[in-house]
Short mmCIF file of N, CA and C in Angstrom, two decimals:
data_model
loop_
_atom_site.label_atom_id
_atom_site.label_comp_id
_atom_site.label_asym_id
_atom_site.label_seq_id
_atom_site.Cartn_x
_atom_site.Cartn_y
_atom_site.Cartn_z
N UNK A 1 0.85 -1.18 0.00
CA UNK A 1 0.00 0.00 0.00
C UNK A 1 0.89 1.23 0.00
N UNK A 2 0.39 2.03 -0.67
CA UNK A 2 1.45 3.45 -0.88
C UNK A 2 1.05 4.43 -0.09
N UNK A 3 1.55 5.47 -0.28
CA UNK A 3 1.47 6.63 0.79
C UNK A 3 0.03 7.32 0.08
N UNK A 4 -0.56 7.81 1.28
CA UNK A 4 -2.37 8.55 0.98
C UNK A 4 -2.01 10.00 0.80
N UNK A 5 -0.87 10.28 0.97
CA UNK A 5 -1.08 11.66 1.61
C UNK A 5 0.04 12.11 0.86
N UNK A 6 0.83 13.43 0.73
CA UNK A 6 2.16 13.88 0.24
C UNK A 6 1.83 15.51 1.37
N UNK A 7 2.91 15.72 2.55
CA UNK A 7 2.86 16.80 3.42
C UNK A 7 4.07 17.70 3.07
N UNK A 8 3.95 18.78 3.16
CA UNK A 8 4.95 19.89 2.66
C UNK A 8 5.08 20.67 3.90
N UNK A 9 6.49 20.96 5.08
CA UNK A 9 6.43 21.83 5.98
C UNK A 9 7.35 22.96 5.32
N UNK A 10 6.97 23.67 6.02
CA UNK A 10 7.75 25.04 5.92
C UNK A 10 7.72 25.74 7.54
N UNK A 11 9.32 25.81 8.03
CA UNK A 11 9.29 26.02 9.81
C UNK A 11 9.50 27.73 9.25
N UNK A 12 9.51 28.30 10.57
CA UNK A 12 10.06 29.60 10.68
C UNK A 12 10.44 29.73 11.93
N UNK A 13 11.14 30.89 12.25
CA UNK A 13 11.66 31.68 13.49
C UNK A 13 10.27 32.12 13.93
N UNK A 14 9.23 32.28 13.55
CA UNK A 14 8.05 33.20 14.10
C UNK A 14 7.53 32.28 15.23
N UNK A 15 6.78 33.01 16.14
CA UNK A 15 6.50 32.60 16.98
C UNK A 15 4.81 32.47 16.60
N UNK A 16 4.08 32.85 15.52
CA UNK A 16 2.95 32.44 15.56
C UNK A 16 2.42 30.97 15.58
N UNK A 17 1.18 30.59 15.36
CA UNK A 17 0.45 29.50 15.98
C UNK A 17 0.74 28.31 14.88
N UNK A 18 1.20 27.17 14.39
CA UNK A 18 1.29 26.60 13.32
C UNK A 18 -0.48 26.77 12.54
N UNK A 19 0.11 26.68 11.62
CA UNK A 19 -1.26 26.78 10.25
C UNK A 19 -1.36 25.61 9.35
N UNK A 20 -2.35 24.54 8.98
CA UNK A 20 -2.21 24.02 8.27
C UNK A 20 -3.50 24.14 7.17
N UNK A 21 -2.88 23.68 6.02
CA UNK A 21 -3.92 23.84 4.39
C UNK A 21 -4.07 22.24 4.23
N UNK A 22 -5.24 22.22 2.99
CA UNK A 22 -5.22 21.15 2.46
C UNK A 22 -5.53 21.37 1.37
N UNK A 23 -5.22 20.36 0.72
CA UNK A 23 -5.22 20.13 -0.39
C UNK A 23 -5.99 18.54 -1.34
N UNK A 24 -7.35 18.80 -1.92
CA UNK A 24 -7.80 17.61 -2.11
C UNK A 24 -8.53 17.93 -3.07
N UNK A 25 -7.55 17.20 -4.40
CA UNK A 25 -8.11 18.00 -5.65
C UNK A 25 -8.96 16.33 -5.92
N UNK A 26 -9.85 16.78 -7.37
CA UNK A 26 -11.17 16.04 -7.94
C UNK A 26 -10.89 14.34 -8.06
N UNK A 27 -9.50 14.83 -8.20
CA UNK A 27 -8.82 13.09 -8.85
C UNK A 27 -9.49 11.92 -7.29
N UNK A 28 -9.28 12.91 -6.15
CA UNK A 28 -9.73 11.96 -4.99
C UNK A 28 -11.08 11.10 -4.99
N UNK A 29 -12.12 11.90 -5.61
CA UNK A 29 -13.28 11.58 -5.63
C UNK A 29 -14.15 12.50 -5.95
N UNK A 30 -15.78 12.26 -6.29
CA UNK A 30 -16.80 13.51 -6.40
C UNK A 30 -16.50 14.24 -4.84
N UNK A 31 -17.35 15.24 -4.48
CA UNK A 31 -16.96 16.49 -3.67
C UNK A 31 -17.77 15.77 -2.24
N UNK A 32 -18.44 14.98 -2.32
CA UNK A 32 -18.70 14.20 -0.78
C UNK A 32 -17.79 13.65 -0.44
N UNK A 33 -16.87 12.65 -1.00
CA UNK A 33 -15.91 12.02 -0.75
C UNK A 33 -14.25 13.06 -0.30
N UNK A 34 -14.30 13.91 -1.26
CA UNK A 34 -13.55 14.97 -0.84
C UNK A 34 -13.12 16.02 0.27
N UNK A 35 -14.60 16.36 0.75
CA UNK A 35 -15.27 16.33 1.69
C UNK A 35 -14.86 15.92 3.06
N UNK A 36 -15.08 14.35 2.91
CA UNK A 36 -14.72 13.82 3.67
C UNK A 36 -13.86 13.48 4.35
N UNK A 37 -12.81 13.13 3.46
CA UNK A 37 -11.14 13.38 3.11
C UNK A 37 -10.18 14.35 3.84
N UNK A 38 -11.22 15.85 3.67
CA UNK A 38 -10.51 16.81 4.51
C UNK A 38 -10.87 16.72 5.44
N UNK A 39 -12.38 16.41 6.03
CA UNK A 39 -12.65 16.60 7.46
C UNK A 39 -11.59 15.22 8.29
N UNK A 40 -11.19 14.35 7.90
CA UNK A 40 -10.69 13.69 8.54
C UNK A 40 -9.43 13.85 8.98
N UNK A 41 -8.88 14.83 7.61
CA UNK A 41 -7.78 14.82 7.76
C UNK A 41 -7.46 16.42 8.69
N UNK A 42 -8.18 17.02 8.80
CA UNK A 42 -8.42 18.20 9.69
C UNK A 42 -8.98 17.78 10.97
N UNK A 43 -9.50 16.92 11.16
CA UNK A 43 -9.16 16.31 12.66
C UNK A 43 -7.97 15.89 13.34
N UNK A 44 -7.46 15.31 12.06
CA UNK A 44 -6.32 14.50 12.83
C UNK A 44 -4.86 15.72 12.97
N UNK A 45 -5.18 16.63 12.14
CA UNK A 45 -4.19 18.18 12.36
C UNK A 45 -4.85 18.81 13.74
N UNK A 46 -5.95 18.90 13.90
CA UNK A 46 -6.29 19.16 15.21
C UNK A 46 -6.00 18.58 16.55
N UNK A 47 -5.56 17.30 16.14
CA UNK A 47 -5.79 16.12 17.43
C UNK A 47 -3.89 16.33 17.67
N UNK A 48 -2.99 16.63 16.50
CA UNK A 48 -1.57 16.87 17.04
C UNK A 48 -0.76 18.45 17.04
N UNK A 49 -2.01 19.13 16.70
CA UNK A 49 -1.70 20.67 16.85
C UNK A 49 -1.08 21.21 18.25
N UNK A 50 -1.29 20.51 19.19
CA UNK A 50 -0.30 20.89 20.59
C UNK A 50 1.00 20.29 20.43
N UNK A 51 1.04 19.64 19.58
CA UNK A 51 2.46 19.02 19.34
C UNK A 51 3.41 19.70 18.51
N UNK A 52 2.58 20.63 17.96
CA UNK A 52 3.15 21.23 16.91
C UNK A 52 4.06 22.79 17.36
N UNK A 53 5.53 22.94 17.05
CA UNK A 53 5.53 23.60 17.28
C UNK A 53 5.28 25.14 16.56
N UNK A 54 5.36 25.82 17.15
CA UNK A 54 4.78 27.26 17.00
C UNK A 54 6.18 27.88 15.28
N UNK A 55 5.28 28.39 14.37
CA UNK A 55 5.45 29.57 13.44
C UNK A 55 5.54 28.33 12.13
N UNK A 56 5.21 26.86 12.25
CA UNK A 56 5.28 25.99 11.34
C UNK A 56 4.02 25.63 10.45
N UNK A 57 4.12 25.94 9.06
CA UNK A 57 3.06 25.86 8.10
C UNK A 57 3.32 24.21 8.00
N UNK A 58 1.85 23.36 7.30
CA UNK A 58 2.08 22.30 6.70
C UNK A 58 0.97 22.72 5.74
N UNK A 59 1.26 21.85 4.88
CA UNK A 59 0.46 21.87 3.93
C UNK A 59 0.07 20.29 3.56
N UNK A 60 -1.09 19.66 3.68
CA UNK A 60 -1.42 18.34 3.31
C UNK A 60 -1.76 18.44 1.93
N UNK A 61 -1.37 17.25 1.37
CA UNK A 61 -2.11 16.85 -0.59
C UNK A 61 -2.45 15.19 -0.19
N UNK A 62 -3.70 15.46 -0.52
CA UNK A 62 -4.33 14.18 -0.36
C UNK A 62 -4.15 13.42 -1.87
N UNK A 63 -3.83 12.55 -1.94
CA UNK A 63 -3.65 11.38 -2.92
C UNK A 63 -5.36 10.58 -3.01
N UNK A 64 -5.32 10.16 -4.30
CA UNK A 64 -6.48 9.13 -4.73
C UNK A 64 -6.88 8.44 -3.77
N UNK A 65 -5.86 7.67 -3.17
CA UNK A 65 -5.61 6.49 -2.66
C UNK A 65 -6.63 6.62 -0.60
N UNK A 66 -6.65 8.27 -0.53
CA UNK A 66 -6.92 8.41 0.66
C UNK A 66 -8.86 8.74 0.76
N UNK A 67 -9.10 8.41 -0.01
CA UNK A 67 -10.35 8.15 -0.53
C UNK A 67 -10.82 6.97 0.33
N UNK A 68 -10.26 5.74 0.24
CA UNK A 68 -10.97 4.99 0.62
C UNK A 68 -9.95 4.17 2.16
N UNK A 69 -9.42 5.03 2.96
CA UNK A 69 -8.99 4.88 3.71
C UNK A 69 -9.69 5.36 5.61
N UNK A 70 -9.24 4.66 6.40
CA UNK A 70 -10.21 5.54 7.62
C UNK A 70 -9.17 6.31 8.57
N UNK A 71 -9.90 6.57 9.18
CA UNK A 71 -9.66 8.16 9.81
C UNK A 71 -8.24 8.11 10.32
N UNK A 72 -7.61 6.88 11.35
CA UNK A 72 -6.61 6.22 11.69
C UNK A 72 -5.23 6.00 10.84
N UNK A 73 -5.95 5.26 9.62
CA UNK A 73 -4.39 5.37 9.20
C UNK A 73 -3.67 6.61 8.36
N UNK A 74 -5.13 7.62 8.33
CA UNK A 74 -4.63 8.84 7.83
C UNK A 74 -4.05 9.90 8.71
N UNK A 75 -4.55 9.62 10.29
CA UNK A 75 -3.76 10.19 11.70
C UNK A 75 -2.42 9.65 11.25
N UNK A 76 -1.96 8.39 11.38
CA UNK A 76 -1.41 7.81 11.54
C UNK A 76 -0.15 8.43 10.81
N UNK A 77 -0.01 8.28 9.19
CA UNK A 77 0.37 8.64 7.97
C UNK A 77 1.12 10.08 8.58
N UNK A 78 0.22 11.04 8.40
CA UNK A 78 0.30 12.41 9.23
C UNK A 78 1.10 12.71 10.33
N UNK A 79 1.18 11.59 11.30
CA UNK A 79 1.62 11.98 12.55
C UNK A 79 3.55 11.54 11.89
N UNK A 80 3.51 10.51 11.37
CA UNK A 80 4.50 10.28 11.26
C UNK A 80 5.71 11.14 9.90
N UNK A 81 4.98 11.59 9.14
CA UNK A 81 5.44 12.95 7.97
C UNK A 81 5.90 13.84 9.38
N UNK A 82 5.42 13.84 10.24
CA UNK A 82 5.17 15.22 11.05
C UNK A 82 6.60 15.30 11.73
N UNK A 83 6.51 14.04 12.05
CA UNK A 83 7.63 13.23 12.96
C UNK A 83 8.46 13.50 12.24
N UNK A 84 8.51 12.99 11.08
CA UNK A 84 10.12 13.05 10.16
C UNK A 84 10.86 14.62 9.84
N UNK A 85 9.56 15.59 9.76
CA UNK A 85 10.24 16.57 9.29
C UNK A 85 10.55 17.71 10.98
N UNK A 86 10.50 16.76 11.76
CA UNK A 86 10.82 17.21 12.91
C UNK A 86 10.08 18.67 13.39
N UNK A 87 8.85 18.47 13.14
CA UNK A 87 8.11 19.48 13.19
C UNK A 87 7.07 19.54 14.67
N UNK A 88 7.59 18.42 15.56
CA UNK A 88 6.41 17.54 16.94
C UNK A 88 7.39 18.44 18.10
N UNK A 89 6.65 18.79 18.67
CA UNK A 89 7.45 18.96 19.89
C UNK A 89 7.94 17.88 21.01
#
């Protein structure tokens, strides 16, 4: 199984609040499924946003593939991009 997701950070010196975007173009699915896609995946940015430290953008791109995936292994996916680009407190 391949990666659902493709995450882009960008840190700074700023001390503001991290911000994250998404990104979930048509290829994912019609716009319910899309939809859906982000709300999950905007939970799971919510659920490690204290982890996050402060003045760091991400940017999520949801892949095809995260269409038919659940809420978990897209936390999951996420937490660990997050991890790598050393972006967790």
């Amino acid at each position: 199984m391949g990666p659902n997701t493709v995450t882009y950070i960008r840190a700074s010196d700023s001390s503001s609040d991290a911000r994250f975007g998404f990104i979930v173009a048509k290829t994912v699915g019609v716009a319910v499924v899309r939809n859906r896609v982000r709300r999950r995946l905007k939970a799971a940015c919510y659920e490690l946003l204290p982890q996050v430290r402060p003045g760091v953008d991400v940017v999520v791109r949801a892949l095809p593939g995260a269409a038919s995936q659940p809420y978990r292994v897209l936390f999951e996916e996420l937490s660990r991009s997050l991890t790598k680009g050393s972006v967790l407190a």
